[in-house]
CSV table of C-alpha atoms in Angstrom, one decimal:
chain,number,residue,atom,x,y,z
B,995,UNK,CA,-12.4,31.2,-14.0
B,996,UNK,CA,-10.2,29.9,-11.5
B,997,UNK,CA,-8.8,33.2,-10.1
B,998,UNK,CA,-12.1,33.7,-9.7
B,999,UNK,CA,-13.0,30.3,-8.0
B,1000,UNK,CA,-9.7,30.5,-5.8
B,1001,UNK,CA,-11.2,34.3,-4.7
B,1002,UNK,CA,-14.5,33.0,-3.6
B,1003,UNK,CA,-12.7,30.1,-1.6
B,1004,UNK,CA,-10.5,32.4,0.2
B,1005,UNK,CA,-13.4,34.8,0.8
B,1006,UNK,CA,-15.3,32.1,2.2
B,1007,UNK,CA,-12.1,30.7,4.2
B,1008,UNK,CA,-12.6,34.7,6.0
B,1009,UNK,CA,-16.2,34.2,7.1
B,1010,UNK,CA,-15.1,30.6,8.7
B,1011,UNK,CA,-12.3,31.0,10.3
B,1012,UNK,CA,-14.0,33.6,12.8
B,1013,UNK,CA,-16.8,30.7,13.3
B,1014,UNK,CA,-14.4,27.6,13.9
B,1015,UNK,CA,-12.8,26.9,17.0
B,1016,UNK,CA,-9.2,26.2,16.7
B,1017,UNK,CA,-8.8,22.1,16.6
B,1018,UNK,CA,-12.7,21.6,17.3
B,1019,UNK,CA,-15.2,20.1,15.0
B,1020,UNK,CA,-15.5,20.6,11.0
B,1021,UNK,CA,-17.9,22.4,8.8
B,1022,UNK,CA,-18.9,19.7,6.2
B,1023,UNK,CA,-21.1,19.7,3.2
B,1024,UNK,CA,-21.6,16.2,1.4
B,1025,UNK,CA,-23.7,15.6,-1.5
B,1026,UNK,CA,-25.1,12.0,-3.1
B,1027,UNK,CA,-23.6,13.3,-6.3
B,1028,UNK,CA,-21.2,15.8,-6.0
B,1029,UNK,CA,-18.9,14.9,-3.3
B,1030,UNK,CA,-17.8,15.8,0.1
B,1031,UNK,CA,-16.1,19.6,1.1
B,1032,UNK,CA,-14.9,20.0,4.6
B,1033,UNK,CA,-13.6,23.3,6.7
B,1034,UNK,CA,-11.3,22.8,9.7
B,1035,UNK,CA,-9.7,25.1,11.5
B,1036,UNK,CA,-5.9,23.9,13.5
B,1037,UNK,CA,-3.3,25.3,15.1
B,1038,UNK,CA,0.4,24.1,13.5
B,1039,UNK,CA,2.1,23.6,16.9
B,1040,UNK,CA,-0.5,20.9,18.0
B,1041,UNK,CA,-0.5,18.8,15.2
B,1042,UNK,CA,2.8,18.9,14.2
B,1043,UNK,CA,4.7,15.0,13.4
B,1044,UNK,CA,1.2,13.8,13.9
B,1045,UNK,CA,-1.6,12.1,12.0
B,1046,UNK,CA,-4.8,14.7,11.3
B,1047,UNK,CA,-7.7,14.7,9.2
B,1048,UNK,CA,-10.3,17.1,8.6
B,1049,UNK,CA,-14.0,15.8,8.8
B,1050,UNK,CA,-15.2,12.4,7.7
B,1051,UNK,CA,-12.8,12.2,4.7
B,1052,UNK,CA,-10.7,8.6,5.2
B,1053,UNK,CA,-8.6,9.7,2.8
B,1054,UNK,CA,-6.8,12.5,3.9
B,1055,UNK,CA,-4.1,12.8,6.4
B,1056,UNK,CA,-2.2,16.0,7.0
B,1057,UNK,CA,0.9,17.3,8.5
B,1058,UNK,CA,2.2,20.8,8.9
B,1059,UNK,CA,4.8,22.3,10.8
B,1060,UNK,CA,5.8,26.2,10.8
B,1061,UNK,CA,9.2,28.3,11.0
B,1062,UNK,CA,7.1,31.7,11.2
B,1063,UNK,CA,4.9,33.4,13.8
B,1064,UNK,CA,2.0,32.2,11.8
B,1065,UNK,CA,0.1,28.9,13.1
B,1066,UNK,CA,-3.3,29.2,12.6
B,1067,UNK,CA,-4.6,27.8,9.9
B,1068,UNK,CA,-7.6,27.1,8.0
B,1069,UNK,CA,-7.9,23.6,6.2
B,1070,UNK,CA,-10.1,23.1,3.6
B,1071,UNK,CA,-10.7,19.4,2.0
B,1072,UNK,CA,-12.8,18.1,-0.6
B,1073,UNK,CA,-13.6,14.6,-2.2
B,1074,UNK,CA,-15.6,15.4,-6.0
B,1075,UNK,CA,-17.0,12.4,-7.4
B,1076,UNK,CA,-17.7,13.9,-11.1
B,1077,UNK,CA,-15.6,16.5,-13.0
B,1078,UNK,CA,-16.1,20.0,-11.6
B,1079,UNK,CA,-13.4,21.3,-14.0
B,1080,UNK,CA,-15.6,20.4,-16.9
B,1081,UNK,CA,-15.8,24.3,-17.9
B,1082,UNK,CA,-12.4,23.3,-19.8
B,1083,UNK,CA,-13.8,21.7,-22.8
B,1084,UNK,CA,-14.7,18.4,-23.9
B,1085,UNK,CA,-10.8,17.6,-25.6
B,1086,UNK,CA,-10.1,17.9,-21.8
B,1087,UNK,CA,-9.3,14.1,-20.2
B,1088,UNK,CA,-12.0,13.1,-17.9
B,1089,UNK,CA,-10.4,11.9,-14.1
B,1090,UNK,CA,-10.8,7.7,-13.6
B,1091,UNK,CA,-11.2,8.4,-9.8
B,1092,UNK,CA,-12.0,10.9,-7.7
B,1093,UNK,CA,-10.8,14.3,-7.4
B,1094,UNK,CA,-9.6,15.2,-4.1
B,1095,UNK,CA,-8.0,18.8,-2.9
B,1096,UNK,CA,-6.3,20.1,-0.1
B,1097,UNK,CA,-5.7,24.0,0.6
B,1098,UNK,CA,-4.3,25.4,3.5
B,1099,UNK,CA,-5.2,29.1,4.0
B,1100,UNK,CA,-2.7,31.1,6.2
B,1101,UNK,CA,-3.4,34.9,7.4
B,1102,UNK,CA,-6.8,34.0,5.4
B,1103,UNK,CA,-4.8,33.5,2.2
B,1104,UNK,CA,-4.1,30.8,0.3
B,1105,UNK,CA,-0.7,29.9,1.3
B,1106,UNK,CA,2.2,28.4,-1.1
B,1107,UNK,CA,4.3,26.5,0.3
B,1108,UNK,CA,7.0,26.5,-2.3
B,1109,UNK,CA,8.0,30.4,-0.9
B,1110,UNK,CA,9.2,29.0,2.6
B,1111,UNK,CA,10.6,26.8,4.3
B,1112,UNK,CA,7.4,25.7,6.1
B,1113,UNK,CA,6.4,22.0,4.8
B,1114,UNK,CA,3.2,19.7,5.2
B,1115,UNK,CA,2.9,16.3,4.3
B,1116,UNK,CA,-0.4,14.9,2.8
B,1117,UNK,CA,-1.6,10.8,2.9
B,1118,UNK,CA,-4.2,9.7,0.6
B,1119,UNK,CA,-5.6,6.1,1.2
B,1120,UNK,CA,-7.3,3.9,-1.6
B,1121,UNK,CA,-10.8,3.1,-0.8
B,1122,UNK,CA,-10.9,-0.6,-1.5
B,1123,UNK,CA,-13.4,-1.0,-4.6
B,1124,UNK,CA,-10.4,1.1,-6.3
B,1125,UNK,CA,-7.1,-0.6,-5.1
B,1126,UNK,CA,-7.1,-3.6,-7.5
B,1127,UNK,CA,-6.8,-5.9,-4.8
B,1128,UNK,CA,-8.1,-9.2,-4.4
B,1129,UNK,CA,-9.3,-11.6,-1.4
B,1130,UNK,CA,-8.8,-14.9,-0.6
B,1131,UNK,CA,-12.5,-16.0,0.2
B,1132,UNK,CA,-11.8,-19.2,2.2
B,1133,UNK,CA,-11.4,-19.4,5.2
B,1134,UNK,CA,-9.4,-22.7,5.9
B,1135,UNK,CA,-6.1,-23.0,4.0
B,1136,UNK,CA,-4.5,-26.0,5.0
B,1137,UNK,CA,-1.4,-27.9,3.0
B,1138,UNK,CA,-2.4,-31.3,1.8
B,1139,UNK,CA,-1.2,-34.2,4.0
B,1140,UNK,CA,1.9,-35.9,2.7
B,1141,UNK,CA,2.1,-38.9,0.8
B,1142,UNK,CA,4.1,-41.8,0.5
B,1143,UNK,CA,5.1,-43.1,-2.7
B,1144,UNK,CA,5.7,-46.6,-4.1
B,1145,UNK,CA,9.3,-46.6,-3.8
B,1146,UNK,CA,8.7,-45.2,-0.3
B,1147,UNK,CA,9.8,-41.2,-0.5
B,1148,UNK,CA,7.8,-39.1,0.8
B,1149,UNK,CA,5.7,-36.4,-1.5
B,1150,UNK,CA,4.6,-33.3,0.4
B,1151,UNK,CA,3.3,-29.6,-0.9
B,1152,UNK,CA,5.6,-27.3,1.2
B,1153,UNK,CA,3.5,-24.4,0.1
B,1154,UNK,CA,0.0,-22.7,-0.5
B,1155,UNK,CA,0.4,-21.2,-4.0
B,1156,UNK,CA,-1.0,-18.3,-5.0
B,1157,UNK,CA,-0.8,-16.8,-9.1
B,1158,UNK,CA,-1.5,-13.4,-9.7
B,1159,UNK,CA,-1.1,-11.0,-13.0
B,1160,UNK,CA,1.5,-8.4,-12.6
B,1161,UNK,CA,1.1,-6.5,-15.8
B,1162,UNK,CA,3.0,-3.3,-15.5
B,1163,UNK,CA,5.5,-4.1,-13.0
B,1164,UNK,CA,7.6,-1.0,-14.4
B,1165,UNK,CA,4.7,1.5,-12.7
B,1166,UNK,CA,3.1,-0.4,-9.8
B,1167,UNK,CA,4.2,-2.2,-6.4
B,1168,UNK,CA,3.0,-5.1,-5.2
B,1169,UNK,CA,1.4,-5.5,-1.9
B,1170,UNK,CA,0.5,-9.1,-0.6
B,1171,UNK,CA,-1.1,-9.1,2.7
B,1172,UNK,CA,-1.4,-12.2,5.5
B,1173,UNK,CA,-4.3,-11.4,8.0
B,1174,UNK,CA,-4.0,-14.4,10.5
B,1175,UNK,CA,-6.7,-16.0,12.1
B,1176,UNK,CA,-4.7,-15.9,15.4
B,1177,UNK,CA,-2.5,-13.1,15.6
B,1178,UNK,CA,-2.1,-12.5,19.0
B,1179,UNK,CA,-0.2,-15.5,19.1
B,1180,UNK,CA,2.4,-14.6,16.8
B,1181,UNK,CA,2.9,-17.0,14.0
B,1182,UNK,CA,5.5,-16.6,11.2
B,1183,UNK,CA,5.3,-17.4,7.9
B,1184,UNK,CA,7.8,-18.2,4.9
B,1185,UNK,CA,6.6,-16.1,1.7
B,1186,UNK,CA,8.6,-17.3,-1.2
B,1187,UNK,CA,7.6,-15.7,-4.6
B,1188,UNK,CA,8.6,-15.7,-8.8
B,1189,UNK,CA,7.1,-15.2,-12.0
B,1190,UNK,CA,6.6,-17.8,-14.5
B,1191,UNK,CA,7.3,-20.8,-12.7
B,1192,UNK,CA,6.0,-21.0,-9.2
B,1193,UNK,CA,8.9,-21.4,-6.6
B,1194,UNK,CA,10.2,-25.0,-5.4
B,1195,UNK,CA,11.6,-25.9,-2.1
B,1196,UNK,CA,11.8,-29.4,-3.1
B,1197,UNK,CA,14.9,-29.1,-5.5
B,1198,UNK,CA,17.0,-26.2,-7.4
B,1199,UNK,CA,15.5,-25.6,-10.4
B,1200,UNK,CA,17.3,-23.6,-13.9
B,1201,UNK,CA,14.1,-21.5,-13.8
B,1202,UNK,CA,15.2,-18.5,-12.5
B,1203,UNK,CA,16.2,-16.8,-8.7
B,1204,UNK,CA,13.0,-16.1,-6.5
B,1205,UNK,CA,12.7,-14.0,-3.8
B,1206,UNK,CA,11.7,-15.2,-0.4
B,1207,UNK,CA,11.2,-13.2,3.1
B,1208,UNK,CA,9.5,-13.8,6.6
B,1209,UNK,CA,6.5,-12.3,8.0
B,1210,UNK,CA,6.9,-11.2,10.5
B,1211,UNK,CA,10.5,-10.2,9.5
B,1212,UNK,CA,11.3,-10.7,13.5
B,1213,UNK,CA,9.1,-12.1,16.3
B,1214,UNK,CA,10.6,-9.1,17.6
B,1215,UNK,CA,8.1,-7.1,16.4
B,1216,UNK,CA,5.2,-9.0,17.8
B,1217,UNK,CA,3.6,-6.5,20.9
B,1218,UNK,CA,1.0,-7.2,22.8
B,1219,UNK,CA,0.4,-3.3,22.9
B,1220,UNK,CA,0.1,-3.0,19.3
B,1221,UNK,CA,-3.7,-2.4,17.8
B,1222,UNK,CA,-4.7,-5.4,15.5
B,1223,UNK,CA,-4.6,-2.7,12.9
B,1224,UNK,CA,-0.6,-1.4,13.3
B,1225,UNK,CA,0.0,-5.4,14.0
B,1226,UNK,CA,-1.2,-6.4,10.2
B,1227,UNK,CA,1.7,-4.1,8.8
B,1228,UNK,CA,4.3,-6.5,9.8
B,1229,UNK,CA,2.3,-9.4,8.2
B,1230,UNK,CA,2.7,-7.2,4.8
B,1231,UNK,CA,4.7,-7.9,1.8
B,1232,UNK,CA,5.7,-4.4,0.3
B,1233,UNK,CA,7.6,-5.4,-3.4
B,1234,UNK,CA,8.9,-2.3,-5.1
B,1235,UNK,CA,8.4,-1.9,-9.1
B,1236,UNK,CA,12.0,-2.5,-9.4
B,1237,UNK,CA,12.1,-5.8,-7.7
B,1238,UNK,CA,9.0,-6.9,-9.8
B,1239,UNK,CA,11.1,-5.9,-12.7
B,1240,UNK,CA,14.0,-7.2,-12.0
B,1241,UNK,CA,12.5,-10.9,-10.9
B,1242,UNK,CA,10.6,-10.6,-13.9
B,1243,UNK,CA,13.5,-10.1,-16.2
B,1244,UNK,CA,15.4,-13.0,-14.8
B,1245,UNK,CA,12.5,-15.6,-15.1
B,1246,UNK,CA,12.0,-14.6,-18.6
B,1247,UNK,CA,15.9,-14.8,-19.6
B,1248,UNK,CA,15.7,-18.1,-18.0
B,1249,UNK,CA,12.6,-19.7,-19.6
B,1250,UNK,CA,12.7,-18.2,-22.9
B,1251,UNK,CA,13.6,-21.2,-25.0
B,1252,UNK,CA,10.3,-22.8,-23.3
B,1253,UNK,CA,6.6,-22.7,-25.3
B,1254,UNK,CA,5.5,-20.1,-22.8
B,1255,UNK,CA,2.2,-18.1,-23.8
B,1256,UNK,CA,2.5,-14.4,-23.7
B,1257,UNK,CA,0.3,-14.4,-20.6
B,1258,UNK,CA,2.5,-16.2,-18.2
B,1259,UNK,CA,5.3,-14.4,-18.5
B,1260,UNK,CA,3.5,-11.8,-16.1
B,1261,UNK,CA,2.5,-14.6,-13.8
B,1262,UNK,CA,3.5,-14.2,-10.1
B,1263,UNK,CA,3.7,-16.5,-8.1
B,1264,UNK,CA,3.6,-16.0,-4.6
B,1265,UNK,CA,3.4,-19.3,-1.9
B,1266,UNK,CA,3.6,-18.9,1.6
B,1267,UNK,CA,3.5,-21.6,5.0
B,1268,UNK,CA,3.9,-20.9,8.6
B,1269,UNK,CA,7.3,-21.7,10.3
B,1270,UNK,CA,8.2,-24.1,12.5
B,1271,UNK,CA,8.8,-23.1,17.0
B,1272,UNK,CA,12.6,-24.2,15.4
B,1273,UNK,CA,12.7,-22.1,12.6
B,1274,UNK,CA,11.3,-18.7,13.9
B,1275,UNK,CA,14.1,-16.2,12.8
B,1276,UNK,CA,16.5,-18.9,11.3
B,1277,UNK,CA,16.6,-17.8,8.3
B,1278,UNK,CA,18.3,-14.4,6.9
B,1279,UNK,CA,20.7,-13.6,4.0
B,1280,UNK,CA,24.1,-16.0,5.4
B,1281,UNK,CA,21.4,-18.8,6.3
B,1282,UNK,CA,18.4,-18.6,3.8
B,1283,UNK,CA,15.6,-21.4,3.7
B,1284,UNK,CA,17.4,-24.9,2.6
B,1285,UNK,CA,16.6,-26.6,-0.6
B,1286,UNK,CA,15.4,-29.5,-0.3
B,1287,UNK,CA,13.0,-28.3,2.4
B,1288,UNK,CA,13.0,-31.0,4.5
B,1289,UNK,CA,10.0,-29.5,6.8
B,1290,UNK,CA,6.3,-30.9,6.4
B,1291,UNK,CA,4.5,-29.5,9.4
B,1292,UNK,CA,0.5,-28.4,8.9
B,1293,UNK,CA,0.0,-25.0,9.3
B,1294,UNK,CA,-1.7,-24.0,12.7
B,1295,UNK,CA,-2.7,-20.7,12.4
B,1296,UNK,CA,-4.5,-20.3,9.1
B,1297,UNK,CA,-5.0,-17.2,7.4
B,1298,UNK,CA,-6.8,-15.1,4.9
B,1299,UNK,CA,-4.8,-13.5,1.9
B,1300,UNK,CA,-5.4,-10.3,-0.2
B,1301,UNK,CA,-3.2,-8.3,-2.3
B,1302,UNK,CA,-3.2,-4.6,-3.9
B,1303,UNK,CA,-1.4,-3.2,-6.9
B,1304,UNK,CA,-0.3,0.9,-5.2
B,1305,UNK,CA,1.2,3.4,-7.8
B,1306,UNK,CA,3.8,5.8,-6.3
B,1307,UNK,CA,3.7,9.2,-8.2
B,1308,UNK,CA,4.8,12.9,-7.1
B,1309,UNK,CA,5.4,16.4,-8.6
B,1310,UNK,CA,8.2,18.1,-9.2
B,1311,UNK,CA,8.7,21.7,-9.3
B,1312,UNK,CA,10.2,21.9,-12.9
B,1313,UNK,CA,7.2,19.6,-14.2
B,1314,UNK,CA,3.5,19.6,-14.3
B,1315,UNK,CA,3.0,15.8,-14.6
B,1316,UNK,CA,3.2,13.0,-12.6
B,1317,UNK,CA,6.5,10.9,-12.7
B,1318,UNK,CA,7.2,7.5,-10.6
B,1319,UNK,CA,11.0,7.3,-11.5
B,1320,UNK,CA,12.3,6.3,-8.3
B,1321,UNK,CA,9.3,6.6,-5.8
B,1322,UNK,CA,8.7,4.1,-3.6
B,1323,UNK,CA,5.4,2.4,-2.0
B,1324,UNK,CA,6.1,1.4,1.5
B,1325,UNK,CA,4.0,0.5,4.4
B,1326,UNK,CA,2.7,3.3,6.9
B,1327,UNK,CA,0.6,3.8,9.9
């Protein structure tokens, strides 16, 4: 069946590649129910180290670069939304998401890659209904105003907490994402985060290390020339599974004799406020925020807050399964 399947595709890939026009415009077919399949036909030496897509799927993105005589290619994409390898038998398991494939037909053959030393590169983006993530809703997030107490000390919030559920910390990344109101004028914010116990500036604590950044990490990066888009990456928290796991592990050693449900031990905390003119880039690894955090500005430039939960898998040659040992999820434009 699939020989069969993979014949009729490369038969078909023939009769198109004498009607497409070399980096022009993509035969698509799209169905309500079945999905979206796409035909484009490119030349390797113009889209080489740059970002390509064939049709009007936003999920793909394609590289391909070539060490033979051999650059014209034909691109074939396609986005099923049901099963189309139900033929296999009901004990087979059913996909939880959509089925995408990519095949790249070269002398109007399917080409393997795997012979030569030819290589492409392939992005899939999440469409957001699927990415686990969650919004912040309001649109004002202010700190509360500080308070003085009776003995005349001052009580202040020094951040805006967040609590989310990180679950499998072993598979996933963590992805928490500031989209200022303002951007264009720069602002930098402190992003402290733990599990279990939400961080505190105020005083040290025996609850356990938590991990803090700046984002920007630089106001270096801040470029006027930069689309709003390519701008947001640098407001973007990327936390590998082995940070999670590791931050995880110490909270737990370190709260373990406490009456802690089950629940909160996969807690994260994450709390954030927007630096000071003074303390833009002050802080790094020899000079890290100071506890007690003796700074009780507002935040100016508000901002709205969402997070995602991206898996990192691949293949390897020797195995048909995914694996996610040592992959990493990092930021990309």
């Amino acid at each position: 069946m699939m020989a069969t399947s993979e014949y009729l595709n490369e038969a078909l890939a023939t009769a198109l590649h004498e009607v497409l026009i070399s980096g022009g415009s993509a035969l698509e077919v799209a169905s309500n129910t079945s999905g979206t399949v796409s035909f484009c036909r490119v030349d390797s030496s113009d889209i080489e180290d740059k970002r390509n897509t064939c049709g009007s799927l936003p999920s793909f993105f394609f590289n391909l670069s070539s060490n033979d005589s051999q650059s014209d290619f034909l691109i074939r994409t396609s986005n099923a939304t049901n099963d189309i390898y139900s033929f296999f038998g009901d004990a087979r398991e059913s996909p939880q998401s959509d089925l995408l494939s990519f095949s790249i037909y070269s002398k109007l053959q399917n080409r393997n890659f795997s012979d030569d030393a030819s290589k492409f590169r392939i992005k899939f983006k999440k469409k957001p209904n699927v990415s686990n993530s969650s919004v912040n809703d309001e649109e004002q997030l202010y700190l509360p105003d500080p308070l003085v107490a009776i003995d005349g000390s001052l009580i202040y919030q020094s951040l805006i907490m967040h609590a989310f559920e990180v679950d499998d910390s072993d598979n996933t990344g963590f992805v928490f994402q500031l989209e200022p109101n303002t951007i264009s004028s720069c602002p930098q914010y402190l992003v402290i985060a733990r599990f279990v116990i939400p961080p505190n500036l105020r005083q040290l604590d025996p609850f356990g290390q938590f991990f803090w950044t700046m984002l920007p990490t630089s106001i270096s990066k801040c470029n006027s020339s930069k689309s709003e888009e390519e701008a947001l990456l640098d407001y973007a928290l990327y936390m590998q599974s082995s940070e999670l796991t590791k931050l995880k592990s110490d909270a737990f050693r370190r709260t373990k004799y406490m009456r802690i449900k089950a629940s909160e031990i996969n807690r994260l905390y994450i709390g954030y406020r927007e630096l000071t003119v003074e303390e833009k880039d002050l802080y790094n690894t020899v000079n890290p925020p100071p506890i007690p955090y003796r700074f009780t500005n507002q935040i100016n430039t508000t901002a709205h807050v969402s997070v995602s939960r991206p898996s990192c898998v691949y293949l390897h040659s020797r195995n048909d399964y995914w694996q996610t040992n040592g992959c990493q999820v990092n930021c990309s434009f």
